[in-house]
Coordinates of C-alpha atoms in Angstrom, one line a residue:
M1 CA 1.2 -18.4 14.2
T2 CA 4.3 -19.9 12.7
A3 CA 6.6 -18.1 10.4
C4 CA 8.6 -19.3 7.4
A5 CA 11.5 -17.2 6.1
I6 CA 12.2 -16.8 2.4
E7 CA 15.1 -15.0 0.9
D8 CA 14.9 -15.8 -2.8
G9 CA 12.5 -16.8 -5.5
T10 CA 11.8 -16.8 -9.2
A11 CA 10.1 -14.0 -11.1
A12 CA 6.5 -13.4 -10.2
A13 CA 3.8 -10.9 -11.3
V14 CA 3.8 -7.9 -8.9
E15 CA 0.8 -5.8 -8.4
A16 CA 0.4 -2.4 -6.8
G17 CA -0.8 -0.8 -3.6
E18 CA -0.2 2.8 -1.9
T19 CA 0.9 5.7 0.8
A20 CA 3.9 8.3 1.4
E21 CA 5.4 11.5 3.0
T22 CA 8.3 13.9 1.9
V23 CA 10.5 12.5 -0.8
E24 CA 13.9 11.1 -1.8
T25 CA 16.3 9.7 -4.5
V26 CA 16.1 6.4 -6.2
E27 CA 17.8 4.5 -9.0
P28 CA 17.0 2.1 -11.8
G29 CA 18.7 -1.0 -12.9
S30 CA 18.2 -4.7 -12.2
D31 CA 20.0 -7.8 -11.3
E32 CA 18.2 -9.5 -14.3
P33 CA 19.1 -8.2 -17.8
N34 CA 16.1 -7.3 -19.8
G35 CA 13.8 -8.7 -17.2
A36 CA 14.6 -12.3 -18.1
A37 CA 12.4 -14.8 -16.2
E38 CA 15.5 -16.8 -15.1
P39 CA 16.2 -17.7 -11.5
P40 CA 18.1 -14.7 -10.0
D41 CA 21.7 -14.9 -9.2
P42 CA 21.8 -15.3 -5.4
A43 CA 24.9 -13.2 -5.2
A44 CA 23.4 -10.3 -7.2
D45 CA 21.8 -7.8 -4.8
T46 CA 18.6 -6.1 -5.8
A47 CA 20.1 -2.9 -4.7
L48 CA 21.2 -2.5 -8.3
N49 CA 25.0 -2.1 -8.5
S50 CA 25.5 -2.2 -4.7
P51 CA 28.4 -4.6 -3.8
E52 CA 27.7 -4.4 -0.1
G53 CA 24.1 -5.6 -0.7
A54 CA 25.2 -8.4 -2.9
A55 CA 27.6 -9.8 -0.3
A56 CA 25.0 -9.6 2.4
D57 CA 22.3 -11.3 0.4
A58 CA 24.6 -14.1 -0.7
A59 CA 25.5 -14.7 2.9
T60 CA 21.9 -14.7 4.0
E61 CA 20.9 -17.2 1.3
A62 CA 23.8 -19.5 2.3
A63 CA 22.7 -19.5 5.9
C64 CA 19.0 -19.6 5.2
P65 CA 18.2 -21.4 1.9
P66 CA 14.8 -20.7 0.2
V67 CA 11.9 -22.4 1.8
V68 CA 8.4 -22.5 0.3
P69 CA 5.7 -22.8 3.0
E70 CA 3.1 -25.5 2.9
R71 CA -0.4 -24.6 1.6
P72 CA -1.7 -21.8 3.9
T73 CA -4.3 -22.9 6.4
A74 CA -6.9 -20.5 5.1
E75 CA -8.0 -20.0 1.6
T76 CA -9.4 -16.6 1.2
V77 CA -12.0 -15.7 -1.4
L78 CA -11.4 -12.0 -2.2
P79 CA -14.5 -9.9 -1.5
T80 CA -15.8 -7.8 -4.4
P81 CA -16.1 -4.6 -2.4
A82 CA -13.1 -3.2 -0.7
F83 CA -12.4 -2.9 3.1
T84 CA -11.2 0.6 3.8
I85 CA -9.6 1.7 7.0
T86 CA -9.2 5.3 8.2
A87 CA -5.7 6.8 8.4
N88 CA -5.7 6.6 12.2
G89 CA -7.0 3.0 12.2
A90 CA -10.1 3.8 14.3
Y91 CA -12.8 2.9 11.8
A92 CA -13.3 0.8 8.7
A93 CA -16.1 0.3 6.2
R94 CA -17.1 -2.2 3.6
L95 CA -20.0 -3.5 1.6
T96 CA -21.2 -6.8 2.8
A97 CA -23.8 -9.3 1.6
A98 CA -27.2 -8.9 3.2
R99 CA -28.2 -11.4 5.9
P100 CA -31.8 -12.2 6.8
E101 CA -31.3 -11.2 10.5
V102 CA -30.5 -7.6 9.5
P103 CA -33.7 -5.5 9.4
G104 CA -34.4 -4.0 6.0
N105 CA -31.9 -6.2 4.2
E106 CA -33.8 -9.3 3.2
V107 CA -32.1 -11.4 0.6
P108 CA -33.8 -10.8 -2.8
E109 CA -36.1 -13.4 -4.1
N110 CA -34.3 -13.5 -7.4
G111 CA -31.2 -14.9 -5.7
D112 CA -29.0 -11.9 -6.5
T113 CA -26.5 -10.7 -3.9
A114 CA -27.8 -7.7 -1.9
W115 CA -25.1 -5.5 -0.5
F116 CA -25.4 -3.1 2.4
P117 CA -22.8 -0.8 4.1
E118 CA -21.1 -1.9 7.3
R119 CA -18.9 0.2 9.6
W120 CA -16.3 -1.4 11.9
T121 CA -15.0 0.1 15.0
L122 CA -11.4 -1.0 15.6
D123 CA -10.0 1.2 18.4
G124 CA -12.2 0.0 21.2
P125 CA -11.7 -2.8 23.7
E126 CA -13.2 -5.2 21.2
P127 CA -14.0 -4.6 17.5
Y128 CA -17.6 -4.5 16.5
A129 CA -19.6 -3.9 13.3
V130 CA -22.6 -1.6 12.9
P131 CA -24.8 -2.3 9.8
L132 CA -25.9 0.8 7.9
P133 CA -28.8 -0.5 5.7
L134 CA -31.2 1.8 3.9
N135 CA -34.4 1.1 2.1
Q136 CA -32.8 -0.7 -0.8
P137 CA -29.7 -2.7 -1.4
E138 CA -26.5 -1.0 -2.7
D139 CA -24.8 -1.7 -6.0
A140 CA -21.6 -3.7 -5.7
G141 CA -19.8 -0.9 -7.5
S142 CA -20.6 1.6 -4.8
Q143 CA -17.5 2.9 -2.9
L144 CA -17.2 3.5 0.9
L145 CA -14.9 5.8 2.8
P146 CA -14.9 5.9 6.6
L147 CA -14.3 9.2 8.4
A148 CA -12.7 9.8 11.7
D149 CA -16.0 10.8 13.3
G150 CA -17.6 7.5 12.6
R151 CA -19.6 8.5 9.6
V152 CA -19.2 6.7 6.3
L153 CA -19.1 8.4 2.9
I154 CA -20.7 6.4 0.1
R155 CA -20.3 7.1 -3.6
R156 CA -23.1 5.7 -5.8
R157 CA -23.4 5.5 -9.6
V158 CA -26.5 7.1 -11.1
A159 CA -27.6 7.5 -14.7
D160 CA -25.8 10.8 -15.3
G161 CA -23.0 10.7 -12.8
H162 CA -22.4 9.9 -9.1
T163 CA -24.1 10.9 -5.9
L164 CA -22.3 11.3 -2.5
S165 CA -23.9 10.8 0.9
L166 CA -22.8 10.4 4.5
L167 CA -24.2 7.4 6.4
Y168 CA -24.4 7.2 10.2
P169 CA -26.2 5.0 12.8
T170 CA -29.4 6.4 14.4
G171 CA -30.5 4.0 17.0
P172 CA -32.0 1.0 15.2
G173 CA -31.9 2.8 11.8
T174 CA -29.5 4.5 9.5
G175 CA -29.3 8.3 8.8
E176 CA -28.2 9.7 5.5
L177 CA -27.0 13.1 4.6
L178 CA -26.9 13.8 0.9
L179 CA -23.8 15.9 0.0
G180 CA -24.5 16.4 -3.7
A181 CA -23.7 14.9 -7.1
V182 CA -20.9 14.9 -9.6
E183 CA -21.7 14.6 -13.3
C184 CA -18.9 12.6 -14.9
D185 CA -18.3 9.2 -16.3
E186 CA -15.8 7.9 -13.7
L187 CA -15.3 9.1 -10.1
T188 CA -13.0 7.3 -7.7
L189 CA -12.6 8.1 -4.1
L190 CA -9.0 8.6 -2.9
P191 CA -7.7 6.8 0.2
P192 CA -8.8 8.4 3.5
S193 CA -7.2 11.7 4.3
P194 CA -4.9 11.9 7.3
D195 CA -7.0 14.8 8.7
G196 CA -9.9 12.4 9.1
V197 CA -12.6 14.9 8.0
S198 CA -11.9 15.6 4.3
A199 CA -12.5 13.2 1.4
Y200 CA -11.2 13.6 -2.2
A201 CA -11.9 11.9 -5.5
L202 CA -10.6 11.8 -9.0
S203 CA -12.6 12.1 -12.2
T204 CA -10.5 10.9 -15.1
G205 CA -11.0 12.2 -18.6
A206 CA -9.2 11.6 -21.9
Y207 CA -6.6 14.4 -21.4
S208 CA -7.0 15.6 -17.8
T209 CA -8.1 14.6 -14.4
G210 CA -10.4 16.5 -12.1
L211 CA -9.5 16.6 -8.4
W212 CA -12.6 16.9 -6.2
L213 CA -13.2 17.7 -2.5
V214 CA -16.3 15.6 -2.0
A215 CA -16.6 15.8 1.8
G216 CA -15.3 18.3 4.4
G217 CA -16.0 21.4 2.3
S218 CA -18.7 24.0 2.9
N219 CA -20.8 23.7 -0.3
G220 CA -20.9 20.0 -1.1
P221 CA -18.7 18.4 -3.7
E222 CA -16.5 20.9 -5.5
Q223 CA -13.7 20.6 -8.1
I224 CA -10.6 22.1 -6.7
A225 CA -8.2 21.5 -9.6
E226 CA -7.9 20.2 -13.2
L227 CA -4.7 18.2 -13.4
P228 CA -3.1 17.6 -16.8
G229 CA -2.9 13.9 -17.8
R230 CA -4.6 10.8 -16.5
C231 CA -4.0 10.5 -12.8
S232 CA -4.7 7.5 -10.6
G233 CA -3.5 5.9 -7.3
G234 CA -3.3 8.2 -4.3
V235 CA -0.8 8.3 -1.5
W236 CA -0.7 10.9 1.3
L237 CA 2.7 12.4 1.9
D238 CA 2.2 14.0 5.2
R239 CA 0.0 13.7 8.3
A240 CA -1.8 17.0 7.7
G241 CA -3.6 15.8 4.6
R242 CA -1.9 18.5 2.4
L243 CA 0.6 16.7 0.2
L244 CA -0.8 14.0 -2.1
A245 CA 1.1 11.7 -4.5
L246 CA -0.6 10.6 -7.7
D247 CA 0.5 8.4 -10.5
R248 CA 0.2 10.4 -13.7
E249 CA 0.2 9.3 -17.3
P250 CA 0.8 12.1 -19.9
A251 CA -2.2 13.1 -21.9
G252 CA -0.5 12.0 -25.1
G253 CA 0.6 8.7 -23.7
G254 CA 3.9 7.8 -22.1
P255 CA 5.5 6.4 -19.0
V256 CA 3.6 6.7 -15.7
K257 CA 5.4 8.9 -13.1
A258 CA 4.4 9.7 -9.5
V259 CA 3.8 13.5 -9.0
A260 CA 3.2 15.5 -5.8
V261 CA 0.1 17.7 -5.5
D262 CA 0.2 20.5 -2.9
L263 CA -3.4 21.1 -1.8
G264 CA -2.3 24.1 0.2
R265 CA -1.0 25.9 -2.9
G266 CA -3.9 25.5 -5.3
A267 CA -3.1 21.8 -6.1
E268 CA 0.3 22.8 -7.5
M269 CA 1.8 19.7 -9.1
T270 CA 5.5 18.9 -9.2
P271 CA 7.5 15.8 -10.3
L272 CA 8.1 13.3 -7.5
L273 CA 9.5 10.0 -8.7
Q274 CA 11.6 9.2 -11.8
I275 CA 13.9 6.1 -11.8
A276 CA 14.5 5.8 -15.6
P277 CA 13.3 8.1 -18.4
D278 CA 11.0 5.4 -19.9
S279 CA 10.0 3.4 -16.8
D280 CA 6.6 3.4 -15.1
D281 CA 7.4 4.5 -11.6
R282 CA 4.5 4.3 -9.0
L283 CA 4.6 5.1 -5.3
L284 CA 2.7 2.4 -3.3
L285 CA 3.3 3.2 0.3
A286 CA 5.3 5.6 2.4
D287 CA 5.7 6.2 6.1
P288 CA 6.0 9.9 7.2
D289 CA 7.8 9.0 10.4
S290 CA 10.7 6.9 9.0
G291 CA 10.7 8.0 5.4
L292 CA 10.4 4.5 4.1
L293 CA 9.1 4.3 0.5
L294 CA 7.7 1.3 -1.3
I295 CA 7.8 1.6 -5.1
R296 CA 6.7 -0.3 -8.1
S297 CA 8.7 0.1 -11.2
D298 CA 9.5 -1.7 -14.4
A299 CA 12.9 0.0 -14.6
P300 CA 14.6 -3.4 -14.0
G301 CA 12.8 -4.8 -17.1
H302 CA 9.5 -5.8 -15.7
D303 CA 7.4 -4.8 -12.7
R304 CA 9.3 -5.1 -9.4
L305 CA 8.7 -4.0 -5.8
G306 CA 11.4 -1.7 -4.6
W307 CA 12.2 0.4 -1.5
G308 CA 14.0 3.6 -0.8
V309 CA 14.3 6.2 1.9
L310 CA 13.1 9.7 1.6
G311 CA 15.9 12.2 1.1
S312 CA 18.6 9.5 0.6
C313 CA 21.0 9.4 -2.3
L314 CA 21.2 5.6 -2.3
P315 CA 19.5 3.7 -5.1
V316 CA 16.2 2.0 -4.9
R317 CA 16.6 -1.7 -4.1
F318 CA 14.5 -4.4 -5.6
P319 CA 14.8 -7.3 -3.2
E320 CA 14.6 -10.9 -4.6
C321 CA 12.8 -12.0 -1.4
L322 CA 9.8 -9.9 -2.5
R323 CA 9.4 -12.1 -5.6
P324 CA 8.2 -15.4 -4.3
A325 CA 7.7 -18.1 -6.9
D326 CA 4.3 -18.3 -8.5
A327 CA 2.8 -15.6 -6.4
A328 CA 2.0 -11.9 -6.5
V329 CA 3.0 -9.6 -3.7
T330 CA 1.3 -6.4 -2.7
P331 CA 2.2 -4.2 0.3
F332 CA -0.7 -2.8 2.2
A333 CA 0.6 -1.4 5.6
V334 CA 3.8 0.0 7.1
Q335 CA 4.7 0.1 10.8
P336 CA 4.5 3.7 12.0
G337 CA 6.5 5.6 14.6
Q338 CA 10.0 4.4 13.6
M339 CA 11.7 7.8 13.6
L340 CA 14.8 7.8 11.5
M341 CA 14.8 4.0 11.3
P342 CA 13.3 3.2 7.9
E343 CA 15.1 -0.2 7.6
S344 CA 13.5 -1.4 10.8
C345 CA 9.9 -0.8 9.7
A346 CA 7.8 -3.9 9.4
V347 CA 5.8 -4.0 6.1
A348 CA 2.7 -6.2 5.7
L349 CA 2.2 -7.7 2.3
R350 CA -0.6 -9.6 0.8
I351 CA 0.6 -12.7 -1.1
D352 CA -1.8 -14.1 -3.7
G353 CA -1.1 -17.6 -5.2
A354 CA -2.9 -20.7 -6.4
A355 CA -3.6 -21.6 -2.7
G356 CA -5.4 -18.4 -2.0
S357 CA -4.1 -15.3 -0.1
W358 CA -1.9 -15.2 2.9
L359 CA 0.3 -12.7 4.7
G360 CA 3.9 -11.7 4.3
V361 CA 6.0 -9.6 6.7
W362 CA 9.2 -8.0 5.7
R363 CA 11.8 -5.5 6.9
P364 CA 14.4 -3.9 4.7
A365 CA 17.1 -4.7 7.2
G366 CA 16.0 -8.3 7.5
R367 CA 16.3 -9.2 3.8
R368 CA 13.8 -12.0 4.1
L369 CA 10.1 -12.5 3.7
H370 CA 8.2 -14.2 6.5
Q371 CA 5.2 -16.0 5.1
L372 CA 2.4 -16.5 7.7
P373 CA -1.0 -18.1 7.8
V374 CA -4.0 -15.8 8.2
P375 CA -7.3 -16.2 10.1
E376 CA -10.0 -17.8 8.0
G377 CA -12.1 -15.1 6.5
W378 CA -9.3 -12.5 6.5
L379 CA -10.4 -9.4 4.5
A380 CA -7.4 -9.9 2.2
G381 CA -5.1 -6.9 1.8
S382 CA -6.3 -5.0 4.9
G383 CA -4.7 -4.5 8.3
V384 CA -3.2 -1.9 10.6
W385 CA 0.2 -1.8 12.4
S386 CA 0.7 -0.4 15.9
R387 CA 3.9 1.5 16.7
E388 CA 5.0 -1.5 18.8
G389 CA 4.9 -3.8 15.7
V390 CA 1.6 -5.6 16.3
L391 CA -0.5 -6.1 13.1
A392 CA -4.3 -6.2 13.4
L393 CA -5.9 -8.3 10.7
P394 CA -9.7 -7.9 10.3
Y395 CA -11.7 -11.0 9.4
A396 CA -15.2 -12.3 9.2
H397 CA -16.2 -15.9 8.9
G398 CA -19.4 -17.9 9.5
E399 CA -21.0 -16.7 12.8
T400 CA -18.1 -14.3 13.4
A401 CA -19.3 -11.2 11.7
C402 CA -16.5 -8.9 13.0
A403 CA -13.2 -9.9 14.5
V404 CA -9.5 -8.9 14.5
A405 CA -6.5 -11.2 14.8
L406 CA -3.4 -9.7 16.4
L407 CA 0.0 -10.7 15.1
T408 CA 3.4 -9.6 16.4
A409 CA 5.9 -9.1 13.7
P410 CA 8.4 -12.0 13.7
A411 CA 12.0 -11.1 14.5
D412 CA 14.7 -11.3 11.8
E413 CA 17.3 -13.6 13.1
E414 CA 20.9 -12.9 12.2
P415 CA 22.2 -15.5 9.7
A416 CA 24.9 -17.9 10.9
A417 CA 28.4 -16.7 10.4
V418 CA 30.0 -17.8 7.2
R419 CA 33.6 -18.5 6.5
G420 CA 35.5 -15.3 5.8
P421 CA 37.8 -14.8 2.7
A422 CA 41.3 -16.1 2.6
G423 CA 43.5 -14.5 5.1
Y424 CA 40.6 -13.4 7.3
P425 CA 41.1 -14.5 11.0
E426 CA 38.7 -17.3 12.1
N427 CA 37.8 -15.7 15.5
G428 CA 34.1 -16.4 15.4
M429 CA 33.3 -12.8 14.6
Q430 CA 33.3 -13.1 10.8
P431 CA 31.0 -10.8 8.8
S432 CA 27.7 -12.2 7.5
G433 CA 29.0 -11.8 3.9
A434 CA 32.1 -11.4 1.9
V435 CA 34.1 -8.2 2.5
A436 CA 33.3 -5.8 -0.3
P437 CA 34.9 -2.4 -1.1
P438 CA 32.7 0.5 0.0
S439 CA 30.6 2.0 -2.7
V440 CA 30.7 5.7 -3.6
C441 CA 27.3 7.2 -4.1
R442 CA 27.2 10.0 -6.7
P443 CA 23.7 11.4 -6.9
V444 CA 22.8 13.2 -10.1
P445 CA 21.4 16.7 -9.7
L446 CA 17.8 16.5 -8.4
G447 CA 14.9 18.4 -9.5
Q448 CA 13.8 20.9 -6.8
A449 CA 10.1 21.1 -6.0
P450 CA 9.4 24.0 -3.5
L451 CA 6.5 22.9 -1.3
V452 CA 5.8 25.5 1.3
G453 CA 9.1 26.2 2.9
R454 CA 10.6 22.8 2.2
T455 CA 12.1 21.1 -0.8
V456 CA 10.7 17.8 -2.1
P457 CA 13.5 16.5 -4.4
L458 CA 12.6 14.6 -7.5
L459 CA 13.1 10.9 -7.0
G460 CA 15.6 10.2 -9.8
R461 CA 18.6 8.2 -10.7
T462 CA 21.8 7.8 -8.7
T463 CA 24.9 5.9 -9.7
T464 CA 27.4 3.8 -7.7
D465 CA 30.9 2.9 -8.4

């Protein structure tokens, strides 16, 4: 695959995604006053009031002007059901349209699409899919969640609520273990827990949100907490499946803020992310190893993708390269295993535009977005990184019912040296940007959230001089 590097772009709609670990400090602000939809100033860094970042981005753009790739080679039609991958990347599950060759899943005579569950195994020598059909097709609104033991949790809508069952292959057939039912209007499964055996769900009401343990317990689905406000999202903050981040809207209305829920302390909820008092601040992804956070916030004036580092006093940065023209960018996977090296983590992003959906790869240190073609039939917005920086992209197309394309993250080449300021010696070792005075970071006092022997600071504002 060939890569195109982009460093700048005009404003684009940005949508969300999710995951995270312990927590850090961030700041508001924007390089665009009031969120104006004007082309950004190339010299203005999205690090919000960071002179070093402004100089570096200006040099990068001078050395590597914006390039818009040609129409991607594959136009991807987004599947209605989601493709969900376990936290360890071993299994995945999705609803797929019935095929005549699958026993028990004949296409209905009325022409409607018949859906059935399918489990993918991704950690073997070759990926393969196992159909899990039952006696009747599934509704397209059913939700699947793979577990680390290979079973698949399915949530189905029924007249008075939702039922939950575990599906598993039994030779030529499919076994089903009914776990129980939850009587509520809406029930949404949270992303797979890092422990691989537990599954959680949210039931959102007008003024509060129920947190349910729907699999992995001893007595079927059980409500473990009633959280104030309307909660959504879901990002795991540790590898033990104990700390969970949710996006919470106050019961009476107001800005959405990420909060941390400690499942080991009775679902104790503490503030987690606050960039500006009136901004909507959501946590999208986080890597427990490096501490890299990906955030969506409208603090700059409209929704922007930003990044920060857990425990840092530096402001959140909102890179211009993550705003390609006429496209929406959504992060979906972060490279793990980069201990204490958050800026070197490769991030996979789904880019949606008029031409379809394709792939973006970005590193905070690289300051550029590599736009890459994807295999035909890519299950858009899904993929798993290895620690070595290889991205596995699942796809299914035509006679290929289950396949994975491997992509090595492209390197971020250093921009060509630019002429230094007046009086700077021309020795071939000029910096990549204009020399800027060092910034002084003055973090405001952080809210302390004791979470079992360690403190999770409130992600809040910082200022720079």
